[in-house]
CSV table of C-alpha atoms in Angstrom, one decimal:
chain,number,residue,atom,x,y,z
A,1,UNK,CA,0.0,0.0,0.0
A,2,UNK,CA,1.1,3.7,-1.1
A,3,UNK,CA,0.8,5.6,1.9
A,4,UNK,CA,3.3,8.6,2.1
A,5,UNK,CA,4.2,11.3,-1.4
A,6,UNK,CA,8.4,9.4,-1.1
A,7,UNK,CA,6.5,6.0,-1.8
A,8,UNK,CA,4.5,7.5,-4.6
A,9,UNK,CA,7.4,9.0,-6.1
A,10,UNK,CA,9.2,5.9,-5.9
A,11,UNK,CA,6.2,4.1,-7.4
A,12,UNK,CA,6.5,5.9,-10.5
A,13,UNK,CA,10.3,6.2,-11.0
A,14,UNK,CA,10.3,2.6,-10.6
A,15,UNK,CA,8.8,1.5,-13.8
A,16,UNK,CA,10.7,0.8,-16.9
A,17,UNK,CA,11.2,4.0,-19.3
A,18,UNK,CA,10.9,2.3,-22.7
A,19,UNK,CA,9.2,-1.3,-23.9
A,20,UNK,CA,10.4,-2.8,-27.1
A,21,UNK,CA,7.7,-3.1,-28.9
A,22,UNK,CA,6.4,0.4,-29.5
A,23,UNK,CA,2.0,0.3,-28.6
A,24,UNK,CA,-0.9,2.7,-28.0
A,25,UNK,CA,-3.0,-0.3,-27.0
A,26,UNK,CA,-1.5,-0.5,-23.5
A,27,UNK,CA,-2.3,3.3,-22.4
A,28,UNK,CA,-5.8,2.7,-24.4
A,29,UNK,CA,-6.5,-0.5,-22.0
A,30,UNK,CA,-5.2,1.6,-19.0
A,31,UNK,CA,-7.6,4.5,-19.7
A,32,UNK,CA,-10.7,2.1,-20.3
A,33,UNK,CA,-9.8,0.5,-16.7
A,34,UNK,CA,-10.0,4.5,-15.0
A,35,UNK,CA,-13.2,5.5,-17.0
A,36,UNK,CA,-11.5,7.1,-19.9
A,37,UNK,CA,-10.5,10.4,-18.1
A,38,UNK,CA,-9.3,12.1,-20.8
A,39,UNK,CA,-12.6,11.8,-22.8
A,40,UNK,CA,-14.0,14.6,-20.3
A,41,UNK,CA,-11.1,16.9,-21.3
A,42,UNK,CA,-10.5,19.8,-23.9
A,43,UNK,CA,-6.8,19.9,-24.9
A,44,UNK,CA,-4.7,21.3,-27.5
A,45,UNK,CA,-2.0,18.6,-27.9
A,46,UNK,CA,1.7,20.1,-28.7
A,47,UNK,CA,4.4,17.8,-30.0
A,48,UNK,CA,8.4,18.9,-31.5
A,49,UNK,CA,11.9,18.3,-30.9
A,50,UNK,CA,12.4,21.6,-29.4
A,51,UNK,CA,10.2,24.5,-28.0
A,52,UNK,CA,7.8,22.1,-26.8
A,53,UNK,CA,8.3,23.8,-23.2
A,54,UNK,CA,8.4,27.2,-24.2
A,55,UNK,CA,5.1,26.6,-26.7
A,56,UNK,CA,3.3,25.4,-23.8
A,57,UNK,CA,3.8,28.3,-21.8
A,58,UNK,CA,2.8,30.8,-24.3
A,59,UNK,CA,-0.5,28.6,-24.7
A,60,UNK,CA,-0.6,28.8,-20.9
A,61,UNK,CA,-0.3,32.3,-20.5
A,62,UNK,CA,-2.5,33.6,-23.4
A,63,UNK,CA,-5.8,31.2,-22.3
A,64,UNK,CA,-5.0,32.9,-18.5
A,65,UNK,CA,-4.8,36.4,-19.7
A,66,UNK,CA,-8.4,35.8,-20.7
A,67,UNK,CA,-9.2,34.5,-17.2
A,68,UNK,CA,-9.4,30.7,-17.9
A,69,UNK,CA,-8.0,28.4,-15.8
A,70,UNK,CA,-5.7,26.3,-17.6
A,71,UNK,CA,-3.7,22.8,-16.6
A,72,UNK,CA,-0.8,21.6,-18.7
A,73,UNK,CA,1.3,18.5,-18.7
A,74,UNK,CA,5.1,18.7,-19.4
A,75,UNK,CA,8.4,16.8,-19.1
A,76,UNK,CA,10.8,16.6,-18.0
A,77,UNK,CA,10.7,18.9,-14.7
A,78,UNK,CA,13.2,21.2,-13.0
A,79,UNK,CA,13.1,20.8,-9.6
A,80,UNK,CA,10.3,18.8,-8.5
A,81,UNK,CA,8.2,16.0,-10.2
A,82,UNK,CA,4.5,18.0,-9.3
A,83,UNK,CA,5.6,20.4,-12.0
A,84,UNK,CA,4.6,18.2,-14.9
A,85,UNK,CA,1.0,18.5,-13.6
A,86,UNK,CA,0.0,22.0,-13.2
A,87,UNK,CA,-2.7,24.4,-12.9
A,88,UNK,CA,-2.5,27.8,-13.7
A,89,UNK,CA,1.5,27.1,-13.8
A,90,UNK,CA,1.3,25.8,-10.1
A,91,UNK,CA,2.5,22.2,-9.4
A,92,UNK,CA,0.0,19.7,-8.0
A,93,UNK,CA,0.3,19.7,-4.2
A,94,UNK,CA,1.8,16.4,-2.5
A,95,UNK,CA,-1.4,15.6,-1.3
A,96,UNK,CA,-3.2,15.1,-4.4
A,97,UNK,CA,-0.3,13.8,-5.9
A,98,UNK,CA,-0.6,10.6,-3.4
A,99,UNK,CA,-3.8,10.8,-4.0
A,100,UNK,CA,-4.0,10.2,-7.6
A,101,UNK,CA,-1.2,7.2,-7.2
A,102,UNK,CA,-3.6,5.8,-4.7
A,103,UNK,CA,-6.5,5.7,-7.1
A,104,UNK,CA,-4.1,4.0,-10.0
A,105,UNK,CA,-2.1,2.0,-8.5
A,106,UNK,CA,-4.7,-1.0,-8.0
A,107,UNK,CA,-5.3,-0.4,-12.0
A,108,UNK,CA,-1.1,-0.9,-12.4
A,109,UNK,CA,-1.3,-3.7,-10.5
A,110,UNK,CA,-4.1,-5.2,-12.7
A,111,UNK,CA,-2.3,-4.4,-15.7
A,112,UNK,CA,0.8,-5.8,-14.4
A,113,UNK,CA,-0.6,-9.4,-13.8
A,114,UNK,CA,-2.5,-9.2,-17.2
A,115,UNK,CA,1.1,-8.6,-18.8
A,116,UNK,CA,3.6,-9.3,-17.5
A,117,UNK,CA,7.0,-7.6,-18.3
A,118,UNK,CA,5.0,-5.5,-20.7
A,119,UNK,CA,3.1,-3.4,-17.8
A,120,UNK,CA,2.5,0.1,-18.1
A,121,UNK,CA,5.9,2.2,-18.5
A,122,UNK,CA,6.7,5.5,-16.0
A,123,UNK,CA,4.8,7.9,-18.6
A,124,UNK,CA,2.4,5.9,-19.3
A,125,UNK,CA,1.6,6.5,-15.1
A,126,UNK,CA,2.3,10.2,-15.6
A,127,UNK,CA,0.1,10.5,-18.4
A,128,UNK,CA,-2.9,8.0,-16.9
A,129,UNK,CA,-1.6,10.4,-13.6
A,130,UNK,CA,-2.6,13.8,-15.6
A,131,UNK,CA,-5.9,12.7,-17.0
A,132,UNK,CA,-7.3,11.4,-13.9
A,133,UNK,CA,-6.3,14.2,-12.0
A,134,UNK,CA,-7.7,17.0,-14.4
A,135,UNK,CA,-10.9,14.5,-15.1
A,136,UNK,CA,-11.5,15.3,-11.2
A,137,UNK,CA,-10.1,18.4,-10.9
A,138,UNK,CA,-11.7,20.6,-14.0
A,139,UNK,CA,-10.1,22.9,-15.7
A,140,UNK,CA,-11.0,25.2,-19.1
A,141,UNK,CA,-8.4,23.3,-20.8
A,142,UNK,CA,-5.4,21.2,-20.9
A,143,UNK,CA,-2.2,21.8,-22.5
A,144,UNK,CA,-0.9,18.5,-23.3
A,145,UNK,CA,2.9,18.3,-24.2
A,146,UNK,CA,4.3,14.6,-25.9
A,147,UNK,CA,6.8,13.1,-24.2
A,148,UNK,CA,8.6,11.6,-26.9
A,149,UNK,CA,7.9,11.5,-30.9
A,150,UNK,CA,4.0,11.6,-31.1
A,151,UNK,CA,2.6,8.5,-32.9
A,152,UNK,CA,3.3,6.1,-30.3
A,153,UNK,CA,3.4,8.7,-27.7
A,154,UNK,CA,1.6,7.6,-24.7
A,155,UNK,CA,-0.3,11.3,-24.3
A,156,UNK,CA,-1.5,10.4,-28.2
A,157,UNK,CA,-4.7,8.4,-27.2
A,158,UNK,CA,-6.4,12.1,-27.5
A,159,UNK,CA,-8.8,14.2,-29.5
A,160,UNK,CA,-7.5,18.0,-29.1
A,161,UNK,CA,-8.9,21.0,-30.5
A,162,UNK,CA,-6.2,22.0,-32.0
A,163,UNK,CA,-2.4,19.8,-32.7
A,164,UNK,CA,0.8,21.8,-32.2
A,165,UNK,CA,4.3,20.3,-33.9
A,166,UNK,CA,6.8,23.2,-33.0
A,167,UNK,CA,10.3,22.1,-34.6
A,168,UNK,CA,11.9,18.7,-36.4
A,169,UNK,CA,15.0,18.3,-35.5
A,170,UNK,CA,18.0,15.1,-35.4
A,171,UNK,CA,17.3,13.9,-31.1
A,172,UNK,CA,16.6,10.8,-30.5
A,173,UNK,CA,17.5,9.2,-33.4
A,174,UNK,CA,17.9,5.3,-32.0
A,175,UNK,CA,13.9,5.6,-31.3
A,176,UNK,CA,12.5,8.0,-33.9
A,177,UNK,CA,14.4,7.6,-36.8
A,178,UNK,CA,17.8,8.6,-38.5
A,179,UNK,CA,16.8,11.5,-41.1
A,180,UNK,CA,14.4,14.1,-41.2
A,181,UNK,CA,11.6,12.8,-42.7
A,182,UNK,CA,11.2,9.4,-40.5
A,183,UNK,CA,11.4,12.0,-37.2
A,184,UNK,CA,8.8,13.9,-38.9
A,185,UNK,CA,6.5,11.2,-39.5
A,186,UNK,CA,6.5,10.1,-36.0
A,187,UNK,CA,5.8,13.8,-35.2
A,188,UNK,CA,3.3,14.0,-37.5
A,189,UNK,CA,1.7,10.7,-35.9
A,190,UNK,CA,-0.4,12.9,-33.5
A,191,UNK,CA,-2.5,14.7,-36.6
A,192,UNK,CA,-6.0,13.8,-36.1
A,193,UNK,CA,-9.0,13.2,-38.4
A,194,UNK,CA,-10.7,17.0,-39.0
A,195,UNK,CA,-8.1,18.6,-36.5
A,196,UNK,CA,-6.4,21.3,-37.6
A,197,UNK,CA,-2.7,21.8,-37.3
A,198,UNK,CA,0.1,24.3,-36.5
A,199,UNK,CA,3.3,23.7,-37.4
A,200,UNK,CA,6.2,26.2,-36.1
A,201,UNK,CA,9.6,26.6,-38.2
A,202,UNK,CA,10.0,23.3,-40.4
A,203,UNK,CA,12.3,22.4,-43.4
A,204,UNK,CA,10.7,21.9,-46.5
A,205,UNK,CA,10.9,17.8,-46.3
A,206,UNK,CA,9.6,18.0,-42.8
A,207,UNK,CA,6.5,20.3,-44.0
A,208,UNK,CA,5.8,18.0,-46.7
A,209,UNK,CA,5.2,15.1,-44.3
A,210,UNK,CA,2.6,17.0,-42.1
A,211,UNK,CA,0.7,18.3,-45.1
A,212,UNK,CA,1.0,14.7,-46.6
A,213,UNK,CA,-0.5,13.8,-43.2
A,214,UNK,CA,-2.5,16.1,-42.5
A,215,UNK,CA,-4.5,15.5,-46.2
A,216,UNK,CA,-4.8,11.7,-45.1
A,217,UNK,CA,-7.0,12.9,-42.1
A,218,UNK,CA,-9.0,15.2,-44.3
A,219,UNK,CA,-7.2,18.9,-42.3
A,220,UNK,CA,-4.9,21.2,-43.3
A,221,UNK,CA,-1.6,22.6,-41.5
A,222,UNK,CA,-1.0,25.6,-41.0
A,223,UNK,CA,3.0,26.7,-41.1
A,224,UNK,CA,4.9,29.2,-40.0
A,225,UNK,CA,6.9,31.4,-42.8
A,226,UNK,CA,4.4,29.8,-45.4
A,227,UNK,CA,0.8,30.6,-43.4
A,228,UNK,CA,1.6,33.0,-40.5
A,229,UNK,CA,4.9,35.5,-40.7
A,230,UNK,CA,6.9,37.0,-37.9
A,231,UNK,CA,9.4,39.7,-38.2
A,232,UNK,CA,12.0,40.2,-35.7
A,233,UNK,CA,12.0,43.5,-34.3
A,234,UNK,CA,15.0,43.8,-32.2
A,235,UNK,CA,15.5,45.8,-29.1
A,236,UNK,CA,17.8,46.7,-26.5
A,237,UNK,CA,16.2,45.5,-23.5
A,238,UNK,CA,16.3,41.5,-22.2
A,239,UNK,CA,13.6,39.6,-24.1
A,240,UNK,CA,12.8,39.7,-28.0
A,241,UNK,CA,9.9,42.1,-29.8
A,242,UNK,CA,8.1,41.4,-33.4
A,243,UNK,CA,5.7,41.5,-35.8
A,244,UNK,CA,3.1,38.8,-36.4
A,245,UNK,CA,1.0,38.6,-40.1
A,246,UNK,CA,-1.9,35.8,-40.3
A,247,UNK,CA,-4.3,36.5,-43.0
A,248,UNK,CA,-5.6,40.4,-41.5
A,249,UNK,CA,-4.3,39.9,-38.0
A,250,UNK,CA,-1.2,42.0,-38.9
A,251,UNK,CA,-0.1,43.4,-34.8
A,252,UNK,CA,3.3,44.8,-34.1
A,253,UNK,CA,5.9,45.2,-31.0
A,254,UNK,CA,4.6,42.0,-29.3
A,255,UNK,CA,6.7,41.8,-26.8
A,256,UNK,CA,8.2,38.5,-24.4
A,257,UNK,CA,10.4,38.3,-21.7
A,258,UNK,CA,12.1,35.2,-22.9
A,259,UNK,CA,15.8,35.3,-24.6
A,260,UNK,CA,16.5,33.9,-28.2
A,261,UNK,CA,14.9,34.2,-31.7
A,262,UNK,CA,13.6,30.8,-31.7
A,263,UNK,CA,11.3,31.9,-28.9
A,264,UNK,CA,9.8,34.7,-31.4
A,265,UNK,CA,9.0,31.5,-33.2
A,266,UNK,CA,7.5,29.6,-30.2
A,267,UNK,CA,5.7,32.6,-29.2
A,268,UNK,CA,4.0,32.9,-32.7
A,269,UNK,CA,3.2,29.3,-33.0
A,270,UNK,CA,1.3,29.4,-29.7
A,271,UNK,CA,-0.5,32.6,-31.0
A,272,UNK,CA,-1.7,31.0,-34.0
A,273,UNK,CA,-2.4,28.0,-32.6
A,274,UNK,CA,-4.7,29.7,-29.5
A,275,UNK,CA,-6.2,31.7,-32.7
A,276,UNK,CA,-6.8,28.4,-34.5
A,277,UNK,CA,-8.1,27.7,-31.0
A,278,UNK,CA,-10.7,30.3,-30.8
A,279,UNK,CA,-11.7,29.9,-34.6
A,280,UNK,CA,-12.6,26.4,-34.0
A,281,UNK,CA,-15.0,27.3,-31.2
A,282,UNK,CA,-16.5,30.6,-32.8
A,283,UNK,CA,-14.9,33.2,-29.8
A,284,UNK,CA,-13.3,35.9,-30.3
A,285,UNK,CA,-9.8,37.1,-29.5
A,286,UNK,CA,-8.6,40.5,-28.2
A,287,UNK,CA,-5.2,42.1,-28.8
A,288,UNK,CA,-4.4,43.4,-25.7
A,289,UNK,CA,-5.0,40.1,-23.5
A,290,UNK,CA,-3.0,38.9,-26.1
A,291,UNK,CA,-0.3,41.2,-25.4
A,292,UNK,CA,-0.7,40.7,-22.2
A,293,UNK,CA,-0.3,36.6,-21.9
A,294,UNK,CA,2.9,36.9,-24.0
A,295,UNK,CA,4.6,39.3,-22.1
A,296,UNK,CA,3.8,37.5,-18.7
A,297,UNK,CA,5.4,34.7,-20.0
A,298,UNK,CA,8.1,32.9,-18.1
A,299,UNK,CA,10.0,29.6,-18.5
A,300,UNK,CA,12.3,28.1,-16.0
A,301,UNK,CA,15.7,26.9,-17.5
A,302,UNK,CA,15.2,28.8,-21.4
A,303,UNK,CA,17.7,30.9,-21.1
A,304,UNK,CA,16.8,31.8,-17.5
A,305,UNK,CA,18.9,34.8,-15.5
A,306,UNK,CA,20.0,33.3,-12.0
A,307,UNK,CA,22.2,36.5,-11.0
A,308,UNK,CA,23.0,39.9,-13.0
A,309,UNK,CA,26.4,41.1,-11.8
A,310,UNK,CA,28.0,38.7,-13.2
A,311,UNK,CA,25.6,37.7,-16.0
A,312,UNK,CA,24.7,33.8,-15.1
A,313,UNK,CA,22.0,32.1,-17.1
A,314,UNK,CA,21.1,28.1,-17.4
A,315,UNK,CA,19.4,26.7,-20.3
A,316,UNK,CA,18.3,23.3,-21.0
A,317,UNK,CA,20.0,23.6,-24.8
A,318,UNK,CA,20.7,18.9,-25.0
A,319,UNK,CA,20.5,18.4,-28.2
A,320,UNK,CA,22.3,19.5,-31.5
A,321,UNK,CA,19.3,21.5,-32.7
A,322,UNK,CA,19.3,23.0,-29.6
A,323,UNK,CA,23.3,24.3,-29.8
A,324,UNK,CA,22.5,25.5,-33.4
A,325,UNK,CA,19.9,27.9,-31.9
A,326,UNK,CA,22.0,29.0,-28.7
A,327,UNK,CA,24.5,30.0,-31.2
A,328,UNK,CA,22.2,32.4,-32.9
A,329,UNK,CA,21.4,33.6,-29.9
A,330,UNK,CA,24.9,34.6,-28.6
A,331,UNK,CA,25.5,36.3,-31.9
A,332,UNK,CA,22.6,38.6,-31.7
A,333,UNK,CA,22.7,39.5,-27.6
A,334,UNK,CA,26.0,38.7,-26.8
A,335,UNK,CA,29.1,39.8,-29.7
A,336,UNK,CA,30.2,42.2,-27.1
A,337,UNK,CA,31.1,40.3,-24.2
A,338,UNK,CA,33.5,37.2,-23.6
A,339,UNK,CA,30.5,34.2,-23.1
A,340,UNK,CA,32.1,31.6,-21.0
A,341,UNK,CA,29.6,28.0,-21.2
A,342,UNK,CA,29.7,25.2,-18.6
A,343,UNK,CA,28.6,22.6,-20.1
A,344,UNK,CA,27.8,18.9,-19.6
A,345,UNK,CA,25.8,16.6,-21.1
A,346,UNK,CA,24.2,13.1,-20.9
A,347,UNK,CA,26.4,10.1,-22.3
A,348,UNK,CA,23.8,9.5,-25.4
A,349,UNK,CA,23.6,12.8,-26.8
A,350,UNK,CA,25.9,13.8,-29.7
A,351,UNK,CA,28.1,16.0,-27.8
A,352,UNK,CA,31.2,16.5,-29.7
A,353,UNK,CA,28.9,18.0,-32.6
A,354,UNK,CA,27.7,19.9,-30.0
A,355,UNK,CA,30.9,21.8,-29.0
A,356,UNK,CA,32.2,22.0,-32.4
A,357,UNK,CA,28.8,24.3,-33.1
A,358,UNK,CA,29.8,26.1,-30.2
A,359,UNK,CA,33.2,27.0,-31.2
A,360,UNK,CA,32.0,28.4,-34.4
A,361,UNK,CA,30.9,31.4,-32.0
A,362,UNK,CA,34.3,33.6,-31.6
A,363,UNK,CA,34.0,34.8,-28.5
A,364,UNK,CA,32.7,31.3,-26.7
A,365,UNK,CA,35.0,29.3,-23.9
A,366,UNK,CA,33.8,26.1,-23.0
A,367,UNK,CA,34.3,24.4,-20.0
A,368,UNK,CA,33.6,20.6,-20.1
A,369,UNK,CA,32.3,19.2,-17.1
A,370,UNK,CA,29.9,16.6,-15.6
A,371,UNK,CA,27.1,15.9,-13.3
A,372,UNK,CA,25.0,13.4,-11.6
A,373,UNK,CA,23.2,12.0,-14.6
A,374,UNK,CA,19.3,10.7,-13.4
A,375,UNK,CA,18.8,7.1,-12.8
A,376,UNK,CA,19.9,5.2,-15.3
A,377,UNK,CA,21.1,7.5,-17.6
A,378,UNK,CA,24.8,8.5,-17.6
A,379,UNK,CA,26.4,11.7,-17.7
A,380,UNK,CA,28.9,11.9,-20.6
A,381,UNK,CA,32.3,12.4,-18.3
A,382,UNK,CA,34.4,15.3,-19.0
A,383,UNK,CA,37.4,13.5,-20.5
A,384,UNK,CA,35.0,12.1,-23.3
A,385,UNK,CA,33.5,15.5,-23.8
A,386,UNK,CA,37.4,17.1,-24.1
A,387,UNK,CA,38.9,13.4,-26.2
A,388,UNK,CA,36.1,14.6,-28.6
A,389,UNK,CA,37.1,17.8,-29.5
A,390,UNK,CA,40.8,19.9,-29.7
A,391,UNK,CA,40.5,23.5,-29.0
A,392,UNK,CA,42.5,25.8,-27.1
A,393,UNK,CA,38.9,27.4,-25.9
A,394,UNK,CA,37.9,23.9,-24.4
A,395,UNK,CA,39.4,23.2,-21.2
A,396,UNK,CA,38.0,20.5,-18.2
A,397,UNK,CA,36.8,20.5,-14.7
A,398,UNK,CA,35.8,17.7,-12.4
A,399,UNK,CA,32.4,19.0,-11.7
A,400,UNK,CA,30.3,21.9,-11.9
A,401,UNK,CA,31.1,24.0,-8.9
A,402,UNK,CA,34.7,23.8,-9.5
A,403,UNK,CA,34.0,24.7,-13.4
A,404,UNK,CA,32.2,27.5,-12.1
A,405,UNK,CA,34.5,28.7,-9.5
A,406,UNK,CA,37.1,28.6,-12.0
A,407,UNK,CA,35.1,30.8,-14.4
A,408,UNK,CA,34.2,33.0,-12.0
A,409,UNK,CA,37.8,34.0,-11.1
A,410,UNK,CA,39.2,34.9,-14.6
A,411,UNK,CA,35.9,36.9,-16.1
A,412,UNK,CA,35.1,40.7,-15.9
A,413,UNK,CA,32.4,42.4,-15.4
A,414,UNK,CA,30.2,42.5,-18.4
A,415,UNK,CA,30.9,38.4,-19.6
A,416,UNK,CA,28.4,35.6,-19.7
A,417,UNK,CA,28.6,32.8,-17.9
A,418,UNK,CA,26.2,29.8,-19.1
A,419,UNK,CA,25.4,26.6,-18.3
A,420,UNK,CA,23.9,24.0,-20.2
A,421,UNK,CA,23.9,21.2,-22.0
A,422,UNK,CA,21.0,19.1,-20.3
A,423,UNK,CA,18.0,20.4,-18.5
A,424,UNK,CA,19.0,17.4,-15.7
A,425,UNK,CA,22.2,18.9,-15.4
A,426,UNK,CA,20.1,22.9,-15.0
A,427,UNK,CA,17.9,21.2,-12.7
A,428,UNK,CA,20.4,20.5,-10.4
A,429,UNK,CA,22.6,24.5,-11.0
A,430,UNK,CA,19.2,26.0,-10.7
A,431,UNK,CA,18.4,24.4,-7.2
A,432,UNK,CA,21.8,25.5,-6.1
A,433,UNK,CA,20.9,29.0,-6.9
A,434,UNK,CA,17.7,29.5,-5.7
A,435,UNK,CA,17.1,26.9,-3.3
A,436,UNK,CA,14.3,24.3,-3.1
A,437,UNK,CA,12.4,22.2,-0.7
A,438,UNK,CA,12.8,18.8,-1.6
């Protein structure tokens, strides 16, 4: 019996991560055996390689500034595992939490001696978790991020109002696919029949699967750069301003509070897809809640300010996609200073691409280190990370604080200091900094 929030916890982290055979008819069993939850929810369902988090957000934000209350569902957390379960961007409290374990667990347990080895997986719990919880707790809506690809995507049992697909991108290849288009068509696995779709920044082969897809299932996607148009409009000031053009919505000097040009991107596919949103169920929208939602939102770990004088920011950036973006983002806000990146990653990620994209910034020094990688996952150590590169602007530390101590003593004033390279490894930097209670 599950009696205390530690036992829950441990409950759910101790279920396999993956099963070999890739199946929706697991999590579709599970649901029938809780009362199909999810069938009492409305969602809007957002899938991608990256800007998943950050889309969410917007969505999150722009639905509150109109006074809805709104729950979302996202992975993987920063500090504590109640974060993937929020409502109005507050975690769900312990309590309810052990309360919601309590009601499944008896359902596991079912499953379990139904199947065997091939009981339901740890996010298969959080997702059965998430339903449940909102199904008895209602909200307006539910902003449901995938955890993983889309078509086989335990969150993917779903009708949404509207689908999201933010980014394609080369991540986890050994699952999804080695090239573009296989990645995409797992992606675009989460299109439903007569549900439109919003896809953010996508190369043209990727683009050609969704509206391949997206024909099959008799709906249409609409893309950004091809449907809806945004138009950097830089400023001096932390965060990013533009433009955004869809059909005869044409507002300027939107403004958000988040860091990187990729996020005017995430911003404007939440926009259009909360339009597409309000479309589909005949309301209207108004400009200044708009404005409003977008420039409220916040993100823990994108490119997140932990102190000002120095300059120290984390950001989640674990993947090669990820690196290409951080890049543009150093060019445009930071050509000025020296921009000095701690940076360690988990052991399966392809890290030495990851530098080299890094180095092509001049004014970048790297500091390869390592942390406590989460459960079973290994942290790439920092002599692999420094064996796969040569650079006189790489050097090595045994761990983070001694990285950063190290940094600390040789920068001036006005440098960056950044640290990324997995949002495990921010997790742990970012409870350093501001404290937590676990």
């Amino acid at each position: 019996m599950i009696e205390t929030y530690a036992e829950a916890l441990q409950f759910i982290h101790g279920r396999d991560r993956f099963k070999k055979k890739p199946t929706l008819d697991r999590m579709r069993e599970f649901m029938a055996l809780l009362g199909n939850p999810q069938d009492q929810l409305t969602m809007i369902h957002v899938a991608g390689t990256n800007g998943k988090g950050s889309t969410v957000a917007f969505l999150r934000d722009l639905f509150m500034a109109e006074g809805n209350t709104v729950g979302t569902f996202t992975s993987p957390f920063i500090t504590r595992f109640n974060e993937r379960i929020s409502v109005d961007g507050e975690p769900i409290s312990d309590a309810d939490l052990l309360a919601d374990v309590q009601r499944i667990e008896p359902v596991v347990a079912q499953l379990d001696a139904e199947l065997g080895a091939e009981g339901p997986t740890e996010f298969e719990i959080d997702t059965a978790l998430m339903f449940s919880y909102f199904a008895s707790h209602p909200v307006d809506i539910v902003v449901v991020e995938v955890g993983l690809g889309g078509l086989y995507d335990s969150t993917n049992i779903i009708t949404p109002v509207v689908s999201v697909i933010t980014t394609i991108g080369m991540d986890h290849m050994k699952i999804l696919g080695d090239t573009i288009p296989k990645i995409a068509a797992q992606k675009a696995g989460i299109i439903k029949p007569d549900v439109p779709v919003v896809v953010g920044r996508l190369t043209p082969d990727a683009l050609a699967v969704m509206d391949d897809t997206a024909t099959a299932n008799h709906t249409q996607v609409c893309a950004l750069d091809r449907d809806y148009k945004v138009k950097n409009q830089p400023e001096d000031e932390w965060g990013e301003r533009f433009a955004y053009a869809w059909g005869d919505r044409r507002w300027r000097h939107l403004q958000i509070d988040l860091l990187g040009p990729y996020q005017i991107d995430n911003a404007a596919t939440a926009l259009t897809a909360f339009i597409t949103y309000h479309l589909v169920k005949k309301q209207r929208v108004n400009i200044a809640e708009i404005r409003q939602g977008l420039a409220h939102t916040a993100w823990p770990g994108r490119f997140e300010r932990l102190n000002t004088e120095p300059l120290i920011a984390i950001d989640g950036a674990h993947n090669e996609p990820a690196m290409v973006e951080m890049t543009q983002l150093l060019r445009q806000h930071f050509k000025q200073h020296d921009v000095y990146i701690i940076l360690a990653v988990l052991a399966d990620k392809q890290y030495d691409q990851m530098v080299q994209t890094l180095l092509k910034v001049r004014n970048v020094h790297i500091v390869v280190t390592q942390f406590q990688g989460p459960g079973k996952r290994a942290a790439a150590t920092p002599q692999a990370l420094e064996d796969a590169v040569t650079s006189k602007r790489v050097t090595m530390a045994p761990d983070w604080p001694t990285a950063l101590k190290t940094v600390l003593g040789t920068i001036s004033a006005d440098d960056l200091v950044l640290l990324t390279g997995s949002l495990y490894f921010i997790s742990e930097v970012r409870q350093y900094f501001k404290g937590t209670d676990e």
